[in-house]
CSV table of C-alpha atoms and ligand atoms in Angstrom, one decimal:
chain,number,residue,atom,x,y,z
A,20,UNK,CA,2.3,11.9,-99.1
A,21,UNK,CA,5.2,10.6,-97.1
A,22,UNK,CA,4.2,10.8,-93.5
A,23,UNK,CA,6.9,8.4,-92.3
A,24,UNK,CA,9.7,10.9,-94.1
A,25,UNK,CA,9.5,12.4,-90.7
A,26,UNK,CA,10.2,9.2,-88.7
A,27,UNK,CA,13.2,9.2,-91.0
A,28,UNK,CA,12.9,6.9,-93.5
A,29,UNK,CA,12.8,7.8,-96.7
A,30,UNK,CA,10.5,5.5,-98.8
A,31,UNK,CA,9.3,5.3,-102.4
A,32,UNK,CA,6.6,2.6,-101.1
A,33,UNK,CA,4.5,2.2,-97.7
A,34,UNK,CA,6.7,1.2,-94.7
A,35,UNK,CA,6.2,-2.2,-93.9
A,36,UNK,CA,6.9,-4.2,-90.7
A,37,UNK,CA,6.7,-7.8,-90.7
A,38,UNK,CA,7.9,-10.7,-88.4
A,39,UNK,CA,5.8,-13.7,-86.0
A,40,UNK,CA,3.0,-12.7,-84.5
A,41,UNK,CA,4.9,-14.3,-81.5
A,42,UNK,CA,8.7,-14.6,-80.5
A,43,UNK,CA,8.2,-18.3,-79.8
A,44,UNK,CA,11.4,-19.7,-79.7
A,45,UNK,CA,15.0,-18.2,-80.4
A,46,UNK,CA,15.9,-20.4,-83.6
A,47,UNK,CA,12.2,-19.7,-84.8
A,48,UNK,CA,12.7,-16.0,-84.3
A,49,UNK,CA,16.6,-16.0,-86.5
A,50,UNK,CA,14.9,-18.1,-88.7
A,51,UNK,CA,12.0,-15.9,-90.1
A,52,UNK,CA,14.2,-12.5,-89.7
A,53,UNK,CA,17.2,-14.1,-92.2
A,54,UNK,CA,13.9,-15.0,-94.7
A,55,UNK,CA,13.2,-11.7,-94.2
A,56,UNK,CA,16.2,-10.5,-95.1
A,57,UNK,CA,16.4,-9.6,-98.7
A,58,UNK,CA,12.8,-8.5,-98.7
A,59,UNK,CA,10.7,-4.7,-98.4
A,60,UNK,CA,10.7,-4.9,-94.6
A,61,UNK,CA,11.8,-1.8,-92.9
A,62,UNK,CA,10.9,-3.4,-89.0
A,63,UNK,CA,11.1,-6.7,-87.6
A,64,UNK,CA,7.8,-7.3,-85.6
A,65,UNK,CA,7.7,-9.7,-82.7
A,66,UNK,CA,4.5,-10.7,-79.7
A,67,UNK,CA,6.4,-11.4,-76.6
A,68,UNK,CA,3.9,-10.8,-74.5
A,69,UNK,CA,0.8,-12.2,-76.0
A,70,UNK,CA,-2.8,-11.0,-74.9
A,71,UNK,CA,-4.8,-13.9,-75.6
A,72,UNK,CA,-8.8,-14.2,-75.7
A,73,UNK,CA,-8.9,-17.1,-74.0
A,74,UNK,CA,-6.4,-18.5,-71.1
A,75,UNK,CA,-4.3,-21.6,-71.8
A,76,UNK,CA,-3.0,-21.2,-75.3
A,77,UNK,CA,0.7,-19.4,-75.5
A,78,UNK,CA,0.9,-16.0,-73.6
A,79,UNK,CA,4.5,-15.2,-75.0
A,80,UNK,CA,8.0,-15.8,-73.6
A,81,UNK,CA,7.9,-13.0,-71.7
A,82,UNK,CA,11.1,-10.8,-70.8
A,83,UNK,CA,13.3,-13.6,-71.8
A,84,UNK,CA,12.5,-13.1,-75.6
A,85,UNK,CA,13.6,-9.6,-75.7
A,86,UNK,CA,17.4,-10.5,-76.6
A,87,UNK,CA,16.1,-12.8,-79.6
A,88,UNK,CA,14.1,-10.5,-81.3
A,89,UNK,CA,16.9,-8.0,-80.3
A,90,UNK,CA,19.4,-10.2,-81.9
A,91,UNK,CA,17.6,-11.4,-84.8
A,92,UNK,CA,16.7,-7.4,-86.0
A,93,UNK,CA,20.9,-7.0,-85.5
A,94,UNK,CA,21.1,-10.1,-88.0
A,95,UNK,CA,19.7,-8.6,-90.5
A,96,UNK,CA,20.1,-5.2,-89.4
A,97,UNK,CA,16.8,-3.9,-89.0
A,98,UNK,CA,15.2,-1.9,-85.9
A,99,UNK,CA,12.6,-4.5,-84.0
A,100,UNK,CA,8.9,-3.4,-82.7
A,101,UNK,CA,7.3,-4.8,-79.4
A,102,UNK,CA,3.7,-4.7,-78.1
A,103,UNK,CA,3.4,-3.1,-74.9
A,104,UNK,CA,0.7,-3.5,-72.4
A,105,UNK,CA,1.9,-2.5,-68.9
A,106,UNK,CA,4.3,0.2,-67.4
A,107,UNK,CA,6.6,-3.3,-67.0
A,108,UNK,CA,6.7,-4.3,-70.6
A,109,UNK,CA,7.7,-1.0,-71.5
A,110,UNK,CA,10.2,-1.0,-68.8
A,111,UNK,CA,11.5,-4.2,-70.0
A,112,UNK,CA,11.5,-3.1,-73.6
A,113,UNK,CA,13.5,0.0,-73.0
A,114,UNK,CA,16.4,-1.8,-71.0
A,115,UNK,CA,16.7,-4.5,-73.9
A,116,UNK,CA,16.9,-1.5,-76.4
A,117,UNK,CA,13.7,-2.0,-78.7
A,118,UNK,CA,13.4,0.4,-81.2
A,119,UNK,CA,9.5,1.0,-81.8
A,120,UNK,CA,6.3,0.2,-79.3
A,121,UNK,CA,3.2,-0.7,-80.3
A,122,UNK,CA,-0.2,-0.5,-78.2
A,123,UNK,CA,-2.5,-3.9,-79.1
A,124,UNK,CA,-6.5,-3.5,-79.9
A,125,UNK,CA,-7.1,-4.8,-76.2
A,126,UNK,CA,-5.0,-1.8,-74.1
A,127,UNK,CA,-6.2,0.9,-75.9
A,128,UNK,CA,-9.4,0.4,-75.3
A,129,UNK,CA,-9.0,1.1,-71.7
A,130,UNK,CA,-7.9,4.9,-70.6
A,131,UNK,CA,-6.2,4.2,-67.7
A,132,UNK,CA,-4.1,1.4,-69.1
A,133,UNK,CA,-3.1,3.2,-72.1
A,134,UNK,CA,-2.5,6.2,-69.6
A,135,UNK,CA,0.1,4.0,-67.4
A,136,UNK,CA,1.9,3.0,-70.4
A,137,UNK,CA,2.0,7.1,-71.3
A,138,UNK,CA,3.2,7.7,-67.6
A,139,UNK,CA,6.4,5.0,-68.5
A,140,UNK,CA,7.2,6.2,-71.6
A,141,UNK,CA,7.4,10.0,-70.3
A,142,UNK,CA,11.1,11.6,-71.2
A,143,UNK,CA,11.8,8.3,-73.9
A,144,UNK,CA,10.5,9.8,-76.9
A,145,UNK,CA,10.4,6.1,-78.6
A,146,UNK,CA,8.2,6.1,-81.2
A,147,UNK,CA,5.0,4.4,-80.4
A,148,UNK,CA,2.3,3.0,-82.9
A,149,UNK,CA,-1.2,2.7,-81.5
A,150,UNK,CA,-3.8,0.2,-82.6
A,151,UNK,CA,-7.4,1.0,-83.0
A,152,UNK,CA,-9.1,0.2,-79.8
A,153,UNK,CA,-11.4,-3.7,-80.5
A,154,UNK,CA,-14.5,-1.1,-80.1
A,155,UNK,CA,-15.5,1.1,-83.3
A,156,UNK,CA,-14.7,4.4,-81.7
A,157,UNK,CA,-12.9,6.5,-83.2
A,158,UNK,CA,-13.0,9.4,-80.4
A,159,UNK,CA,-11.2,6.3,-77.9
A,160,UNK,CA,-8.7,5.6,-80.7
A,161,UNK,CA,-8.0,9.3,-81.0
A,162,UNK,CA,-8.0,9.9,-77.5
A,163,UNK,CA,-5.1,7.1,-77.1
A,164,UNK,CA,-2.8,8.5,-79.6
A,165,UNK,CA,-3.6,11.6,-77.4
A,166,UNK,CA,-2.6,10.1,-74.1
A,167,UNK,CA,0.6,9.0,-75.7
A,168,UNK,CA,1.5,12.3,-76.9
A,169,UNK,CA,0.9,14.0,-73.5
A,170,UNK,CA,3.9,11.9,-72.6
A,171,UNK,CA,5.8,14.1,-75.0
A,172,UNK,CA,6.3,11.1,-77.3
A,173,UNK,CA,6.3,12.9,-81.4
A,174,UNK,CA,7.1,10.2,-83.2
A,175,UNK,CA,3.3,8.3,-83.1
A,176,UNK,CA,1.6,6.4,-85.6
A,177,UNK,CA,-2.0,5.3,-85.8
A,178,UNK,CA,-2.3,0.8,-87.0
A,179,UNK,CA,-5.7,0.0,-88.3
A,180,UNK,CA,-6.6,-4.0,-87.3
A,181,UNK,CA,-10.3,-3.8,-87.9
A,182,UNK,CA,-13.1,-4.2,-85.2
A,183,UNK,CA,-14.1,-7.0,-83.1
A,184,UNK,CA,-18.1,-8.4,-83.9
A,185,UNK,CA,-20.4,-11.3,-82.9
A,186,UNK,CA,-21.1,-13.8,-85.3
A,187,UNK,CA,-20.1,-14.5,-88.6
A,188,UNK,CA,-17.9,-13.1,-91.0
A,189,UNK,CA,-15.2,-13.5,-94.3
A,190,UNK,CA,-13.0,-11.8,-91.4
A,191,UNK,CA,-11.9,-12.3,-87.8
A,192,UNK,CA,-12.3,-8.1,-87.3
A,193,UNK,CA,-14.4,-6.2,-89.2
A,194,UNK,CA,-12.3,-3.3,-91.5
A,195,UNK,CA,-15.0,-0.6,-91.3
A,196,UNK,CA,-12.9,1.3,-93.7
A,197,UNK,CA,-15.0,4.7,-92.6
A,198,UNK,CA,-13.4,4.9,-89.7
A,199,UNK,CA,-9.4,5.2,-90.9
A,200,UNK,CA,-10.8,7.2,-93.5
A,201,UNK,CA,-12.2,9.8,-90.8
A,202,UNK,CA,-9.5,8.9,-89.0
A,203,UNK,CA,-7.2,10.6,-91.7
A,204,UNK,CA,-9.9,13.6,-91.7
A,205,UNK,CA,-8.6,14.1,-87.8
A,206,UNK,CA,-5.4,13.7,-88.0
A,207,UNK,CA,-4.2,14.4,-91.3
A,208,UNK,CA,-0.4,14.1,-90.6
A,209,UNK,CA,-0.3,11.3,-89.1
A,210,UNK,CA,1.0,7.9,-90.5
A,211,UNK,CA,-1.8,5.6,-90.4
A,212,UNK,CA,-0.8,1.5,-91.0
A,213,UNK,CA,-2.9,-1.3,-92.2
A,214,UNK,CA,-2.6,-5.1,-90.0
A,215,UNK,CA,-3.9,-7.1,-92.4
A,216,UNK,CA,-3.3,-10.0,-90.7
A,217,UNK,CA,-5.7,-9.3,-87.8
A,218,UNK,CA,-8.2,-7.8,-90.1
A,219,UNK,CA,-8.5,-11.0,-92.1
A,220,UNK,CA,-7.7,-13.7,-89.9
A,221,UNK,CA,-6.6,-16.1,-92.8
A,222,UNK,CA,-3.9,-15.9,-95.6
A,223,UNK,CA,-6.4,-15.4,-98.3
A,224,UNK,CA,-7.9,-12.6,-97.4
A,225,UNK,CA,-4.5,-10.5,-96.6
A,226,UNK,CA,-3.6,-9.6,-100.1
A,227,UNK,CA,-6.5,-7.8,-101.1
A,228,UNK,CA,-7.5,-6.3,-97.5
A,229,UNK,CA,-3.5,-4.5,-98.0
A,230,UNK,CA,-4.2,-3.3,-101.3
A,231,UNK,CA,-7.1,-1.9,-99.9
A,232,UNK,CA,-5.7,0.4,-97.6
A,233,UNK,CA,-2.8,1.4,-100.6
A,234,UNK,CA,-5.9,2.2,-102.5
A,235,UNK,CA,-6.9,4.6,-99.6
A,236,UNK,CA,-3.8,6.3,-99.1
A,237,UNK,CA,-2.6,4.5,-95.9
A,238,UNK,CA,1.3,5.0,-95.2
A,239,UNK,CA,2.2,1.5,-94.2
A,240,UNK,CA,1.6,-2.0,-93.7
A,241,UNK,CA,2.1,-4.8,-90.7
A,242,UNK,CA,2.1,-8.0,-91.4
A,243,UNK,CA,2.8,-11.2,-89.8
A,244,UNK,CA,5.0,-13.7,-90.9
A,245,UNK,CA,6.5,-17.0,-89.7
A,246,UNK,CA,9.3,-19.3,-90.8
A,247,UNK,CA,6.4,-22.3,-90.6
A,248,UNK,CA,3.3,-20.5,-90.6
A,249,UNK,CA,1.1,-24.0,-89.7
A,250,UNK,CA,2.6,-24.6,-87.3
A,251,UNK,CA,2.7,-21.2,-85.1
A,252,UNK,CA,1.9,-20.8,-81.8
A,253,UNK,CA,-0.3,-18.2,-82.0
A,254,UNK,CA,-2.5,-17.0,-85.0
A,255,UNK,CA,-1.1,-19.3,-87.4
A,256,UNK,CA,-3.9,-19.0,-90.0
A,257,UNK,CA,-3.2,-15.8,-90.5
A,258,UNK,CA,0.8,-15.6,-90.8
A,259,UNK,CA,2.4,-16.1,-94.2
A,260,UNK,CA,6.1,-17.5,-95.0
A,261,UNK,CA,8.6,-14.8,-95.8
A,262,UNK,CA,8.5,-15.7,-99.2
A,263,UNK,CA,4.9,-15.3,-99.8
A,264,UNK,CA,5.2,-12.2,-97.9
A,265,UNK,CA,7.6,-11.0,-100.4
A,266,UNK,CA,5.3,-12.1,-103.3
A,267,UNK,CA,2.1,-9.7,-101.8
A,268,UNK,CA,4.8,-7.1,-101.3
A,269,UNK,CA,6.0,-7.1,-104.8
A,270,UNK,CA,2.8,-7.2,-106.1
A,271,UNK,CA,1.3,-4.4,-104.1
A,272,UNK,CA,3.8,-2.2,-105.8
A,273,UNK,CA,2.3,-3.0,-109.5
A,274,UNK,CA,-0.7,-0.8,-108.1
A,275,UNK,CA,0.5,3.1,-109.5
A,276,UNK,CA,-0.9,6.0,-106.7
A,277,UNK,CA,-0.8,8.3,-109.3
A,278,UNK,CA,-1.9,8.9,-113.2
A,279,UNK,CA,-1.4,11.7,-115.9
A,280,UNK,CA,-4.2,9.7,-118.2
A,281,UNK,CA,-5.9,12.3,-119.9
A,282,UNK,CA,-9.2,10.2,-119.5
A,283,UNK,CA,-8.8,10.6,-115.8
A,284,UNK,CA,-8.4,14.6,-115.5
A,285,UNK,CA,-11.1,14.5,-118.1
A,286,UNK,CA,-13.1,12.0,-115.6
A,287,UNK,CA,-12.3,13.9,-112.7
A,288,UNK,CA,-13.4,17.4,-114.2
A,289,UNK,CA,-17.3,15.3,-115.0
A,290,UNK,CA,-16.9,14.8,-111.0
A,291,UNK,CA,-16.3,18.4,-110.3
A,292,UNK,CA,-19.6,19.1,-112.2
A,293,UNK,CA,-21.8,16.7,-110.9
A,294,UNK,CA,-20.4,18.4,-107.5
A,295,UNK,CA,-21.3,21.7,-108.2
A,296,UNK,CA,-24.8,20.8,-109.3
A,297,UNK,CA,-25.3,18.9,-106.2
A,298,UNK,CA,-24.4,21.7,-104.2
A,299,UNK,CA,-26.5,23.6,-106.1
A,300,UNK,CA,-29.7,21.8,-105.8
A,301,UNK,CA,-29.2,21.3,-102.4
A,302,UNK,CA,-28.8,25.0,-101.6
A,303,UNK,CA,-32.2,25.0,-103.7
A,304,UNK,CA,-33.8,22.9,-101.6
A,305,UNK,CA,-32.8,24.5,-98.2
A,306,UNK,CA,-34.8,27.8,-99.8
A,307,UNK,CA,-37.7,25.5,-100.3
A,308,UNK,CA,-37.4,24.2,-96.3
A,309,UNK,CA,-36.9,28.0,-95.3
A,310,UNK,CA,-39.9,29.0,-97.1
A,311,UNK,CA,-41.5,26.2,-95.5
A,312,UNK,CA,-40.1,27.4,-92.2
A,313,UNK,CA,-41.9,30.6,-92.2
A,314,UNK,CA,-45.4,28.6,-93.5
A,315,UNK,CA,-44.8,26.7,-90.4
A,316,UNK,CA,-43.9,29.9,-88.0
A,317,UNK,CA,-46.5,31.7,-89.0
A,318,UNK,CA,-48.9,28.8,-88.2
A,319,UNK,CA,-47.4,27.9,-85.2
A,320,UNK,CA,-46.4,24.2,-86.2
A,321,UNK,CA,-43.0,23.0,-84.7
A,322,UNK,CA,-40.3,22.3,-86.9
A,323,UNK,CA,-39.5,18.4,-86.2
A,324,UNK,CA,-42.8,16.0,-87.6
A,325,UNK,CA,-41.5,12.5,-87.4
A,326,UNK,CA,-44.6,10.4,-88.4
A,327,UNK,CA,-43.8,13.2,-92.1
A,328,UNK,CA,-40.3,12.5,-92.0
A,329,UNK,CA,-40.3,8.7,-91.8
A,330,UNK,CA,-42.8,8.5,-94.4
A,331,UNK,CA,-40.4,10.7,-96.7
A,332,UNK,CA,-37.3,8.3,-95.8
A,333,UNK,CA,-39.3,5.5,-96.7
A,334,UNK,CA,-39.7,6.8,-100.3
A,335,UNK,CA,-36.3,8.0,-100.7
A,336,UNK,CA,-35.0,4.1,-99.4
A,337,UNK,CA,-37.4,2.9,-102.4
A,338,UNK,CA,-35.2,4.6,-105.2
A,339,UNK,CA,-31.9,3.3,-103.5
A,340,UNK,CA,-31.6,0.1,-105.9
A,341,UNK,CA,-32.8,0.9,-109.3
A,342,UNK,CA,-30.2,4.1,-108.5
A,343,UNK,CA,-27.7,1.4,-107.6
A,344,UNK,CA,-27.1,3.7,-104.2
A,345,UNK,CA,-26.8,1.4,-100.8
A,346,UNK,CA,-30.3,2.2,-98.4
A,347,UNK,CA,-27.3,2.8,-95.8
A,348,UNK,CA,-26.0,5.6,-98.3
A,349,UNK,CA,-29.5,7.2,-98.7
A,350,UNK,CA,-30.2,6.8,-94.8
A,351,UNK,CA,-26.9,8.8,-94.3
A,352,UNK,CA,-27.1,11.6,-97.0
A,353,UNK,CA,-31.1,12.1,-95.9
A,354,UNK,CA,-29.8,12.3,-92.5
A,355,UNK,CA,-27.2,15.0,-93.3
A,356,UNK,CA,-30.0,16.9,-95.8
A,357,UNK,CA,-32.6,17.0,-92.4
A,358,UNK,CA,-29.7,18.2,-90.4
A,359,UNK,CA,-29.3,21.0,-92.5
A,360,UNK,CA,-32.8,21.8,-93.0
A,361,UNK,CA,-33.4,22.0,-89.2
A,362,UNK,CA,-30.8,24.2,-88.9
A,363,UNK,CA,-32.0,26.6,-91.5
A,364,UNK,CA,-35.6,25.9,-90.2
A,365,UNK,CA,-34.5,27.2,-86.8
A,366,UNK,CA,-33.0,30.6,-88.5
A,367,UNK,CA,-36.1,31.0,-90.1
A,368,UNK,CA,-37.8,30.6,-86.3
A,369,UNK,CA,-35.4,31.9,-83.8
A,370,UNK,CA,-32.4,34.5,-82.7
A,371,UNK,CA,-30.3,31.6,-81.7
A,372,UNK,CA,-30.6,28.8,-84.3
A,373,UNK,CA,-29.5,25.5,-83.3
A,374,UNK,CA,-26.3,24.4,-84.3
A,375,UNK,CA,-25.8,21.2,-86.3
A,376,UNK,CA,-25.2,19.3,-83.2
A,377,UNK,CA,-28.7,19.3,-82.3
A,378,UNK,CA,-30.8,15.4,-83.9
A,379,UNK,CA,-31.9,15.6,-87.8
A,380,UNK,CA,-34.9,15.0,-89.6
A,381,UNK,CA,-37.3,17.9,-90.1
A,382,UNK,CA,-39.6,18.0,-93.4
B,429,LIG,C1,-0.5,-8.5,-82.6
B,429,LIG,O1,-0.2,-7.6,-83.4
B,429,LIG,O2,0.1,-9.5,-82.4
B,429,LIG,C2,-1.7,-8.3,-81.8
B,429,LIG,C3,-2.0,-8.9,-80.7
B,429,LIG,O3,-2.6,-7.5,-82.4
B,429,LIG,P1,-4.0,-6.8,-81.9
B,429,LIG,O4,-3.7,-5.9,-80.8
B,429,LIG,O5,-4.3,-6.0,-83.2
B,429,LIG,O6,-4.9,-7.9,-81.7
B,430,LIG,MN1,-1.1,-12.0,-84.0
């Protein structure tokens, strides 16, 4: 799918935006656009106002820094993208002519900031990109990209930078892939970008965290780049020269999205199988708990017997290694089975059954 044809450009591989995390310095800024310059980016990314964890590291150069990002996209004629935080930067960004606005991890997690942003931006129709919120909600990311269009903004695009956690980790925010993935569920047309860079944290992680999200079917990729990566002002383990930027790029595109190997339809048509036996035996079972429903009515027993239930999970969890299944896997598909059998339990028992909302685990 090409979800950025509508933004207008017309790409045979994932839109990329690339540039320093910050605009630290004019020369700096020329300097990593030109090595830019002959490479797959279609946007020049620049910080210029920086939110950082702690105070008293580089907070960006502020308004000032507009016309050198400005200038440097014009060198190498590409369209430059900000980060916006407050009704100002947008204000600022708009007089100086920036092309695209992104929201960072730390503003959309909080409603009434993203909402003041949504309030400036009303009758602009720039197109804005909105980062997951630091959180692991999807409802708050969704209900961002909702603010923003409420400003009558239709150009909007959804940047996945992983999730923030205590302690340790290969990476400085946690991917927890599940949630772009049912972030795409949501919002099917939407373009949804991978930020490697804050995902990993360090250069040698970025390669295969990107082809990661090419390998789930995201639509673009931001990452950050510096003419002399060690010594950046901000993030600088992370950021790559242009010319190792390019390298990733080029090799990202060996990976082919699609296949017309016979093995793979043949492949693909075991799955469909497999799929339909599942559903099969699972629709089996649900007579089973509806049979049991009605042992239960008739006895007057309630549905819901958790001392049973845990018991059961506990033997299920026991076959998830030698089945080569993750316990979390077995946890979630017993979850959605109990689910499902309450529901078909309560048919069996009331008028109004419950709907699916209502907690799992029934035996
Ligand atoms: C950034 O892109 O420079 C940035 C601050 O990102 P995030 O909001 O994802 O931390
Ligand atoms: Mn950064």
């Amino acid at each position: 799918m090409r979800r950025f044809d509508s933004w207008g450009f017309q790409l045979d591989r994932p839109l990329v935006i690339s540039g320093p995390c910050s605009v630290e310095t004019e020369e700096q800024t020329m300097a990593t656009a030109v090595g830019l310059k002959d490479y797959d980016v279609d946007i020049l990314r620049g910080g210029i106002w920086k939110p950082r964890t702690r105070p008293n590291s580089f907070e960006g150069n502020g308004e000032k820094a507009l016309p050198w990002l400005k200038k440097a996209g014009e060198a190498i004629g590409r369209p430059i993208a900000v980060e916006v935080a407050t009704p100002q930067h947008v204000e600022a960004c708009l007089k100086h002519g920036v092309d695209y606005y992104w929201i960072g991890a730390r503003t959309s997690v909080n409603p009434f900031a993203v909402q003041e942003i949504a309030d400036a931006l009303k009758g602009t129709n720039v197109p804005v990109m909105v980062k997951n919120p630091i959180n692991p909600d999807l409802k708050l990311w969704l209900g961002a990209i909702e603010r923003i269009e409420g400003a009558g903004i239709t150009k909007i695009a959804a940047i996945h930078r992983g999730f923030s956690h205590y302690g340790e980790s290969v990476y400085r925010n946690q991917p927890i892939w599940q949630i772009p993935i049912d972030f795409r569920l949501e919002r099917p047309d939407m373009p949804l970008v991978c930020d490697p860079s804050h995902i990993a944290g360090r250069r040698d992680l970025l390669f295969q965290i990107a082809q990661m999200s090419l390998d789930l079917g995201f639509d673009g990729l931001m990452i950050e780049s510096h003419v002399n990566p060690d010594e950046a002002w901000s993030d600088a383990k992370q950021q790559v020269t242009p010319d190792r930027f390019n390298e990733m790029t080029i090799e990202l595109r060996q990976r082919n999205r699609t296949t017309d190997d016979s093995s793979v339809k043949e492949l693909r048509g075991a799955l469909e199988e497999i799929d339909r036996l599942i559903i099969e035996m699972t629709s089996e079972r649900m007579e089973v708990v509806r049979e049991l429903g009605l042992i239960k009515k008739e006895n007057n027993v309630a549905i819901y017997q958790p001392g049973h239930l845990a018991k059961m999970l506990e033997r299920r969890l026991l076959k998830a290694e030698p089945s080569g299944l993750s316990k979390e896997f077995i946890n979630n598909l017993f979850d959605a089975i109990h689910t499902e059998s309450i529901r078909q339990q309560s048919e069996v028992f009331y008028d109004n059954p419950v709907s699916k909302s209502v907690g799992s685990k029934v035996s």
